[in-house]
PDB file of C-alpha atoms in Angstrom:
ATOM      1  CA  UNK A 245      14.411  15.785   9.269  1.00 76.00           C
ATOM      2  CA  UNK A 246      13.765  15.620  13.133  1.00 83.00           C
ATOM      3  CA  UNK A 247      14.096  12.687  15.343  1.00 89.00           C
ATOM      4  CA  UNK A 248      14.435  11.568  19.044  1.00 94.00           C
ATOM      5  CA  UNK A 249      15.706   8.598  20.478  1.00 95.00           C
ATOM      6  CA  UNK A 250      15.688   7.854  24.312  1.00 96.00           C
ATOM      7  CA  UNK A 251      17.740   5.017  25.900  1.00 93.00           C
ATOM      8  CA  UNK A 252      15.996   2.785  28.201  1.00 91.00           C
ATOM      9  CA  UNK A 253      12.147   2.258  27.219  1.00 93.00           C
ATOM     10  CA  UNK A 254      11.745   1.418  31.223  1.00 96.00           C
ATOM     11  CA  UNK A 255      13.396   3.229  34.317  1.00 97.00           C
ATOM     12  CA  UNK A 256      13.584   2.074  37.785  1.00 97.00           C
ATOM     13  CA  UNK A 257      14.878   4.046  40.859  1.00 97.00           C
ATOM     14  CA  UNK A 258      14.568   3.674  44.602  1.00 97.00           C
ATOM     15  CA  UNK A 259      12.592   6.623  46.486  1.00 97.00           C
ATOM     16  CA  UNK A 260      15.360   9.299  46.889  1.00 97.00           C
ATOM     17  CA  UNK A 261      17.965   8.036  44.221  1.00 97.00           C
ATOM     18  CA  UNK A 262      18.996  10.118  41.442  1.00 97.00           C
ATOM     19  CA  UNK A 263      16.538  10.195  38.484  1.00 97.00           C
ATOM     20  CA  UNK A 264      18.667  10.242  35.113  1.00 98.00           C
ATOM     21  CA  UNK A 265      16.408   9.610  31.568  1.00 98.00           C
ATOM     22  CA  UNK A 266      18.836   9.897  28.364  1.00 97.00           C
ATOM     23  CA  UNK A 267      17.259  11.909  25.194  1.00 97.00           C
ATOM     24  CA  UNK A 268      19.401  12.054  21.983  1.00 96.00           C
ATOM     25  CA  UNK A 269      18.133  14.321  19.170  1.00 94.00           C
ATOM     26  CA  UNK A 270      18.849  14.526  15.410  1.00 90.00           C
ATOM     27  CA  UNK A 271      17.960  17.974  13.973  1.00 82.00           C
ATOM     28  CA  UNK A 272      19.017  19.740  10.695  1.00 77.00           C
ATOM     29  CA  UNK A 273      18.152  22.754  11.744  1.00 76.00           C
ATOM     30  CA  UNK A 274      18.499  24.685  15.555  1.00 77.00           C
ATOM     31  CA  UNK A 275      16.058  22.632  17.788  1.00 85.00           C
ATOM     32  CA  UNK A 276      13.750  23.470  20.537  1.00 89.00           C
ATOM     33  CA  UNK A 277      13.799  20.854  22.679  1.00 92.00           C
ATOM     34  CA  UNK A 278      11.136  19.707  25.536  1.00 94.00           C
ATOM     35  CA  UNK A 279      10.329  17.003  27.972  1.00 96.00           C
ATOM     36  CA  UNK A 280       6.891  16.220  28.992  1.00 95.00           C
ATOM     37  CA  UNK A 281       5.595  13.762  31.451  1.00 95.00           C
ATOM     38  CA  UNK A 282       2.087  11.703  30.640  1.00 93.00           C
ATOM     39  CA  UNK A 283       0.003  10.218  33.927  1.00 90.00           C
ATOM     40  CA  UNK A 284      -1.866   7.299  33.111  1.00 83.00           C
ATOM     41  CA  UNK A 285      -4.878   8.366  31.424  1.00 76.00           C
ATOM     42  CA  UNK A 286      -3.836  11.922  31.757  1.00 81.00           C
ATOM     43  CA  UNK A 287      -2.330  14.128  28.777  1.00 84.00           C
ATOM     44  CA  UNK A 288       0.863  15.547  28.329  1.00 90.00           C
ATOM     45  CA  UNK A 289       2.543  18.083  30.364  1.00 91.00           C
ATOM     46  CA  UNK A 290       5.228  20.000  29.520  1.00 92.00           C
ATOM     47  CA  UNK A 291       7.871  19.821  32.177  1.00 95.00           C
ATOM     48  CA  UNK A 292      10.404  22.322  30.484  1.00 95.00           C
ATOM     49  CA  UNK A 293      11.715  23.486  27.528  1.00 92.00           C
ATOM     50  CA  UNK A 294      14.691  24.767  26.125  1.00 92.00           C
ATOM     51  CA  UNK A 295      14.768  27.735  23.156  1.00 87.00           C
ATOM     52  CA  UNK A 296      17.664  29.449  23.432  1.00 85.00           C
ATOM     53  CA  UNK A 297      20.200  30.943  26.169  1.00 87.00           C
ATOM     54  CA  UNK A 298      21.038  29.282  28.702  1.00 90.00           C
ATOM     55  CA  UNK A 299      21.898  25.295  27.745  1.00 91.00           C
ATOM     56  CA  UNK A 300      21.303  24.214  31.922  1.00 96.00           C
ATOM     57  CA  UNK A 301      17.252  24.695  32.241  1.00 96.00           C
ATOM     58  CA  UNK A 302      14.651  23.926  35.255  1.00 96.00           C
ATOM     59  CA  UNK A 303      11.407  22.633  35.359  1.00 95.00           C
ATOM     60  CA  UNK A 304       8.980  21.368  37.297  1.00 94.00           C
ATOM     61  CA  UNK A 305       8.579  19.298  39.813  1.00 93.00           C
ATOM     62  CA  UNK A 306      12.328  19.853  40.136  1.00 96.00           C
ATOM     63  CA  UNK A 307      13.629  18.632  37.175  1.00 97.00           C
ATOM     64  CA  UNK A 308      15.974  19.807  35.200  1.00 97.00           C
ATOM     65  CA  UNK A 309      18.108  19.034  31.703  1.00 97.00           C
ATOM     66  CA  UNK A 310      21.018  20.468  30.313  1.00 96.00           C
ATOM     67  CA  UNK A 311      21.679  20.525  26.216  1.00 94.00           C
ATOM     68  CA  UNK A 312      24.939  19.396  25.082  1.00 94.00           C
ATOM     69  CA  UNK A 313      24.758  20.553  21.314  1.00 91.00           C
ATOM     70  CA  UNK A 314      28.380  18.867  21.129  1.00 92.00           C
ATOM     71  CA  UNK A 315      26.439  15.505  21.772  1.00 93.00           C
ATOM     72  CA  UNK A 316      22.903  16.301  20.869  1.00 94.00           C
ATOM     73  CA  UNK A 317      21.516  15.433  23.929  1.00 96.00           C
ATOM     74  CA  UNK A 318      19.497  16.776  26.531  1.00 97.00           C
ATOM     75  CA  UNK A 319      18.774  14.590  29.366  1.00 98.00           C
ATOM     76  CA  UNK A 320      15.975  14.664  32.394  1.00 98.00           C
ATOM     77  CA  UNK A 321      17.336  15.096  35.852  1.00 98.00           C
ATOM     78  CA  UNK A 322      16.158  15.036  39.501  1.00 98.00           C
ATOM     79  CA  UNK A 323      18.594  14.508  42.053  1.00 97.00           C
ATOM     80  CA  UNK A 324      15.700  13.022  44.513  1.00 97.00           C
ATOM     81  CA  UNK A 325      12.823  10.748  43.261  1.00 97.00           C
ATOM     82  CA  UNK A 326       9.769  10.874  44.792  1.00 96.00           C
ATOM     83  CA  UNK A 327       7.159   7.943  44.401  1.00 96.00           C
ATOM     84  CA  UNK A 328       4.745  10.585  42.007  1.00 95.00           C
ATOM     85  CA  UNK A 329       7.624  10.839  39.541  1.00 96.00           C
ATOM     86  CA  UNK A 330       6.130   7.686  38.321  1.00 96.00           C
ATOM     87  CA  UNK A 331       4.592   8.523  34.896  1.00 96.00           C
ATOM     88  CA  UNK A 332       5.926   7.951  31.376  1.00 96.00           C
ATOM     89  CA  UNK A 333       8.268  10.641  29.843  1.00 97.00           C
ATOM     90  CA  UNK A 334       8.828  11.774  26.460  1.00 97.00           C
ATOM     91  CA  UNK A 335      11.633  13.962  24.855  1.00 96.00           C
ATOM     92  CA  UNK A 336      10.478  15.877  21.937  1.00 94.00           C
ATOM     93  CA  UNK A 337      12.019  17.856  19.386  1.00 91.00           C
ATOM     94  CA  UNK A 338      10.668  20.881  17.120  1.00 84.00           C
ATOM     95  CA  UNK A 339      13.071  23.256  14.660  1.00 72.00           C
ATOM     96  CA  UNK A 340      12.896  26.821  16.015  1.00 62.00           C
ATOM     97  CA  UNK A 341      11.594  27.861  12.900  1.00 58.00           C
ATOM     98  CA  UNK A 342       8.807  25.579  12.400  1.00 54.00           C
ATOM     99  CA  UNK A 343       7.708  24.663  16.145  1.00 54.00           C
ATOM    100  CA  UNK A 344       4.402  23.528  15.337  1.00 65.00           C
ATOM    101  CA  UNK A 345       5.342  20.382  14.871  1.00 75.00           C
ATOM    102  CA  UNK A 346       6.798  18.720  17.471  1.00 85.00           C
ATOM    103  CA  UNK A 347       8.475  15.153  16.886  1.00 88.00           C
ATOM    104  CA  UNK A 348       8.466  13.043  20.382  1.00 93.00           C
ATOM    105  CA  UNK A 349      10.723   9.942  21.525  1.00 95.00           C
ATOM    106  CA  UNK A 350       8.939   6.701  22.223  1.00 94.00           C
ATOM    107  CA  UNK A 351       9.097   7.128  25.483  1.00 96.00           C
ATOM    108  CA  UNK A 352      10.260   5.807  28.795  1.00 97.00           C
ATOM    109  CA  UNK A 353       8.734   4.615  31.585  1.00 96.00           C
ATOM    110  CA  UNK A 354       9.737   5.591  35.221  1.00 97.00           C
ATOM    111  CA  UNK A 355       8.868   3.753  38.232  1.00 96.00           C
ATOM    112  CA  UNK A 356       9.974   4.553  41.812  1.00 97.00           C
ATOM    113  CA  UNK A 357      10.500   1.938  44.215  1.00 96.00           C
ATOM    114  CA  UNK A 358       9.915   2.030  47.629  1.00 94.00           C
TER     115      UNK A 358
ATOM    116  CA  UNK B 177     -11.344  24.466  34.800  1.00 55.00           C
ATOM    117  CA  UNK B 178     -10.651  26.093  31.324  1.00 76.00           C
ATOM    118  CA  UNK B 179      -7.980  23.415  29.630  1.00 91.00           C
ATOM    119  CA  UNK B 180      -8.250  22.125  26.949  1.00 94.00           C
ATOM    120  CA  UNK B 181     -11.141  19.070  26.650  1.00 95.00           C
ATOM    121  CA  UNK B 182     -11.666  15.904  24.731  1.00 97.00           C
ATOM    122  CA  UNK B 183     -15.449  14.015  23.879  1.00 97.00           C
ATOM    123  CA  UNK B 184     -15.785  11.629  24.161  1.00 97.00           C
ATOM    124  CA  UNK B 185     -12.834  10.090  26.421  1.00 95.00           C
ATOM    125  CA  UNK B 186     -13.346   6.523  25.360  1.00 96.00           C
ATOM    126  CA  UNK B 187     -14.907   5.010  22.161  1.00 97.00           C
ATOM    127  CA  UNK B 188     -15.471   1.284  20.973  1.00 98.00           C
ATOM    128  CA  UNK B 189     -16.172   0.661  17.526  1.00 98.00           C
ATOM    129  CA  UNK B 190     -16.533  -2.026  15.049  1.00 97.00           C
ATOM    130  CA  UNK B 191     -13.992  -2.072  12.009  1.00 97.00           C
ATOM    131  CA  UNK B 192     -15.754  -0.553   8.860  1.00 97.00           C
ATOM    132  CA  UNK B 193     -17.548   2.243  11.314  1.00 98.00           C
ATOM    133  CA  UNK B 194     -17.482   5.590  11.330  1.00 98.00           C
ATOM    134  CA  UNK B 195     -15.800   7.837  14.103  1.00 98.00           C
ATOM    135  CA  UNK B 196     -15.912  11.269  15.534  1.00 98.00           C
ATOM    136  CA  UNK B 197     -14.021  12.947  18.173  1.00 97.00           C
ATOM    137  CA  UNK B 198     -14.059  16.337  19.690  1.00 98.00           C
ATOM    138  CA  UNK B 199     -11.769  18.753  20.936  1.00 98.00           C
ATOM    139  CA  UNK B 200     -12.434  21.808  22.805  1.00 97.00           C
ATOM    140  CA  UNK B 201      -9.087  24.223  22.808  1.00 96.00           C
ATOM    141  CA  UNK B 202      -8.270  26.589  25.915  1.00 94.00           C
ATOM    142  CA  UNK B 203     -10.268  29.759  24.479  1.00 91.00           C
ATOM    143  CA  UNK B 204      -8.127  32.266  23.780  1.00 87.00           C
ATOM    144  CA  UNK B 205      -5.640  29.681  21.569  1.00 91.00           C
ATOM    145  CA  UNK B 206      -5.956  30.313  17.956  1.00 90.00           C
ATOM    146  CA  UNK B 207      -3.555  27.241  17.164  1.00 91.00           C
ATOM    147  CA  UNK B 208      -4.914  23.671  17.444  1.00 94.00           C
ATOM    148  CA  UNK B 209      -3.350  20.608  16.637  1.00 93.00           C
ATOM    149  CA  UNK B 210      -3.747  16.566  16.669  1.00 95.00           C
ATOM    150  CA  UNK B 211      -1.723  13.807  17.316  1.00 95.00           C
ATOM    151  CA  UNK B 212      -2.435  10.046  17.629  1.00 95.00           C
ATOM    152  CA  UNK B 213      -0.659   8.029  19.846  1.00 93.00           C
ATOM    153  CA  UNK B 214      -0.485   3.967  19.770  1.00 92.00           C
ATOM    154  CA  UNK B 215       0.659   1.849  22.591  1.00 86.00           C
ATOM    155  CA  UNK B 216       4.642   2.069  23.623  1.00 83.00           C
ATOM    156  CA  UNK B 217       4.633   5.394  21.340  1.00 88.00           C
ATOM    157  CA  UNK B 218       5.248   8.818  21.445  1.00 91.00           C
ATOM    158  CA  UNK B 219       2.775  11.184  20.093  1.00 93.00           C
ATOM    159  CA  UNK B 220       2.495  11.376  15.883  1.00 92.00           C
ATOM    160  CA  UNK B 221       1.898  14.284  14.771  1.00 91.00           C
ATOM    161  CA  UNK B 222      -1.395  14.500  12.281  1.00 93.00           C
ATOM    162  CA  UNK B 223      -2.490  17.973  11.677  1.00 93.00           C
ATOM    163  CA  UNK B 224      -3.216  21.380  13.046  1.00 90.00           C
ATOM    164  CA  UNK B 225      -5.130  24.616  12.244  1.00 93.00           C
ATOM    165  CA  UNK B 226      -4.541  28.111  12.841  1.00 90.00           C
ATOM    166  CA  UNK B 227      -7.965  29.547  13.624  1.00 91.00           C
ATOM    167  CA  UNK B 228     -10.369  27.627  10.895  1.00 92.00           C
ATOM    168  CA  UNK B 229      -7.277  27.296   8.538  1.00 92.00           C
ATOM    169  CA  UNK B 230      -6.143  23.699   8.241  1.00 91.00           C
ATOM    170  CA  UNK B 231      -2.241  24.361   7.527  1.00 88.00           C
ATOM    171  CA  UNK B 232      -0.352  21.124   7.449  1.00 85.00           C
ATOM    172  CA  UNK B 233      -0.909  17.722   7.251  1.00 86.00           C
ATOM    173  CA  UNK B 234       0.852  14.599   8.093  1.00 87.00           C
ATOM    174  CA  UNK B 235       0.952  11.490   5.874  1.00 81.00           C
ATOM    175  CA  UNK B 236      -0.335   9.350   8.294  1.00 81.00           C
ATOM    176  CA  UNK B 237      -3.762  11.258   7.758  1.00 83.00           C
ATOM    177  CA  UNK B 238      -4.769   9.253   4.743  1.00 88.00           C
ATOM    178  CA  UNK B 239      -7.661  10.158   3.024  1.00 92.00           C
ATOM    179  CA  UNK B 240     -10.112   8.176   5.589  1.00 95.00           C
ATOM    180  CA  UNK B 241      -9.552  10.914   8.267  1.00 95.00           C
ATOM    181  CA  UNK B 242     -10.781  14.251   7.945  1.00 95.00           C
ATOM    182  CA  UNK B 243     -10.449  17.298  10.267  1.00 96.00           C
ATOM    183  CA  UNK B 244     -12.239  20.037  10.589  1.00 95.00           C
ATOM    184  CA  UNK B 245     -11.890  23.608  12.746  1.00 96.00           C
ATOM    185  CA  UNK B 246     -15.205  25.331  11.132  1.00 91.00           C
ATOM    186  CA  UNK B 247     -15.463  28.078  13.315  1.00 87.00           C
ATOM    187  CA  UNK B 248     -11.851  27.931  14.605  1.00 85.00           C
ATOM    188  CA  UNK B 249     -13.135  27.516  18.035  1.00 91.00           C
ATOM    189  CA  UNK B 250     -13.824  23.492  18.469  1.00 96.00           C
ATOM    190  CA  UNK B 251     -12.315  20.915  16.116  1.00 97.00           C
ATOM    191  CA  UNK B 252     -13.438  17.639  14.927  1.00 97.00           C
ATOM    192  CA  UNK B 253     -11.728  14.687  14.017  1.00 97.00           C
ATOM    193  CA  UNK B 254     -13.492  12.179  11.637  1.00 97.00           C
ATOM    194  CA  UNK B 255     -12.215   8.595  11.074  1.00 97.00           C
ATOM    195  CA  UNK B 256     -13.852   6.942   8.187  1.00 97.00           C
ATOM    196  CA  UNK B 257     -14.150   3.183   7.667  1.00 97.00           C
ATOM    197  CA  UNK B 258     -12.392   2.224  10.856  1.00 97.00           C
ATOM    198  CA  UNK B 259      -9.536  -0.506  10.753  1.00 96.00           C
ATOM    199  CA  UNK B 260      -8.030  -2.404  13.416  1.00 96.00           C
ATOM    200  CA  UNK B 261      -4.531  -0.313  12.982  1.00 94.00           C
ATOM    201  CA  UNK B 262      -6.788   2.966  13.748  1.00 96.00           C
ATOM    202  CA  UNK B 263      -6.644   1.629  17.668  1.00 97.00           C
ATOM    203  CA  UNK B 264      -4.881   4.686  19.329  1.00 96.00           C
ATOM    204  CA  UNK B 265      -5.513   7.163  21.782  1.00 95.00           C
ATOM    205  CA  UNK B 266      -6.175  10.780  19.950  1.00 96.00           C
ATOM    206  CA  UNK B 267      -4.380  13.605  21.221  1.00 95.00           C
ATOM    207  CA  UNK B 268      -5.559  17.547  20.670  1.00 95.00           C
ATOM    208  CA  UNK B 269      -3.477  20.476  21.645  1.00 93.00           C
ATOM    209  CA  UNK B 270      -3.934  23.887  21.598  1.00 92.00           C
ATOM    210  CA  UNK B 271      -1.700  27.111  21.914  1.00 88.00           C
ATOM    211  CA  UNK B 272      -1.409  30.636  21.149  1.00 85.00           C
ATOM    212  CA  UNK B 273       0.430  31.864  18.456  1.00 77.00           C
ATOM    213  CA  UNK B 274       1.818  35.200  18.270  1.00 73.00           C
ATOM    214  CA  UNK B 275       4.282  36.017  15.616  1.00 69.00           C
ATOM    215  CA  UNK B 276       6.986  33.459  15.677  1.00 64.00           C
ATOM    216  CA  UNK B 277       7.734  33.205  19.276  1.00 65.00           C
ATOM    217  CA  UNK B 278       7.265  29.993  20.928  1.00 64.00           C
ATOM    218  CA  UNK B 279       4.401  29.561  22.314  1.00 75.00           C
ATOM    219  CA  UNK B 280       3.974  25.786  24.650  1.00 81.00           C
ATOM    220  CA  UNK B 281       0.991  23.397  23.490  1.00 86.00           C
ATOM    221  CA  UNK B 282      -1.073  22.327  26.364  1.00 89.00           C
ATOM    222  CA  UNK B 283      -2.701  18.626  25.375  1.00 91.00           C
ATOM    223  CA  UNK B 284      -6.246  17.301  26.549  1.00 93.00           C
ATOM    224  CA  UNK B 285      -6.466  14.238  28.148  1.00 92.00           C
ATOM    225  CA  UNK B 286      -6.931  12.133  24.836  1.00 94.00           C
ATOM    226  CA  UNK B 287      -9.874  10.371  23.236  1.00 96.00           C
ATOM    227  CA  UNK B 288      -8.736   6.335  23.905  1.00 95.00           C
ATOM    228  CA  UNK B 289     -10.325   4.500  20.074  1.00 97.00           C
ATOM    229  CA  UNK B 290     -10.780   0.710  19.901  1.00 97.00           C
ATOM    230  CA  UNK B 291     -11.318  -0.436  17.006  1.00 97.00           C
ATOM    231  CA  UNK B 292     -13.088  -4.553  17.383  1.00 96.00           C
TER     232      UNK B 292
END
């Protein structure tokens, strides 16, 4: 069985800080992992992905996340916010055998302040 | 814009009614998939098709829904007897599967159900 968990169901940073959202997975078997980044009344877009090779991946927008097998995580970075970061983001998790279906996290809100 | 489109975008309904919602997948995508997602959530999974083939299903589709992909082009998604707990917005994806490589789902922009 899959599952996500992300710490902190709302974000706030000031315009320029360092954007840091935590993901956690649980996966029995090797994962993909992804974030994606919903607009209100938008859909989802992917903002990257990893598969395999290298654990340190880009995305973008600028964002990046690294996965830490050793700690199941793989957390969003952007050393600058910028006020149109604001959006909800969701980690999601899908074995590499079986990608079709993707689990996501519940989410967490970012807002940029001023 | 060819991405991947949702009818209608919004639908009221009264509990007991009948629904339908319709996706239109990018064209070339033979995959297609749908998810339902409820306020504060993440995206469920519910189902997905490759080409007219429906090839898994969630247990959260309980027999009142009922998808369909009849000419594995468009797909529809049919809610019967509405309840209150249906309230969600519906998401469809699509992608294009070749052979066990990944391949990334690109979502419409959700049909948004309220269920009165």
């Amino acid at each position: 069985a899959q599952s996500v968990t992300q710490l902190g169901s709302h974000v706030s940073v000031s315009e320029g800080a360092l954007v840091l959202l935590r993901c956690n997975y649980s996966s029995s078997v090797p994962p993909y992992l992804f974030w994606y980044v919903q607009y209100p009344n938008q859909g989802l877009q992917l903002l990257l992905k990893y598969t395999t090779g290298a654990t340190l991946v880009k995305g973008i927008n600028g964002f990046e996340a690294e996965f830490k097998k050793s700690e199941t995580s793989f957390h969003l970075t952007k050393p600058s916010a910028h006020m149109s970061d604001a959006a909800e983001y969701f980690c999601a998790v899908s074995g590499a055998t079986s990608y079709d279906k993707v689990i996501f996290g519940p989410g967490t809100s970012l807002s940029v302040i001023p | 814009d060819t991405g991947v489109s949702q009818n209608p975008r919004h639908k009221i309904t009264k509990r007991g009614q009948n629904v339908t919602f319709r996706c239109d997948p990018i064209s070339e995508h033979n995959r297609l998939y749908w998810y339902r997602q409820t306020l504060g959530q993440g995206p469920e999974f519910l189902t997905y098709f490759q080409n007219e083939a429906q090839l898994e299903k969630s247990r959260l589709l309980s027999d009142r829904f009922s998808a369909e992909r009849p000419k594995g082009s468009f797909s529809t998604l049919e809610i019967q007897r509405t309840e209150q707990g249906d309230s969600a917005m519906y998401l469809c994806a699509s992608s294009s599967y070749s052979g066990g490589s990944y391949n990334e789902q690109f979502f419409g922009p959700g049909t948004r159900l309220t269920v009165l």
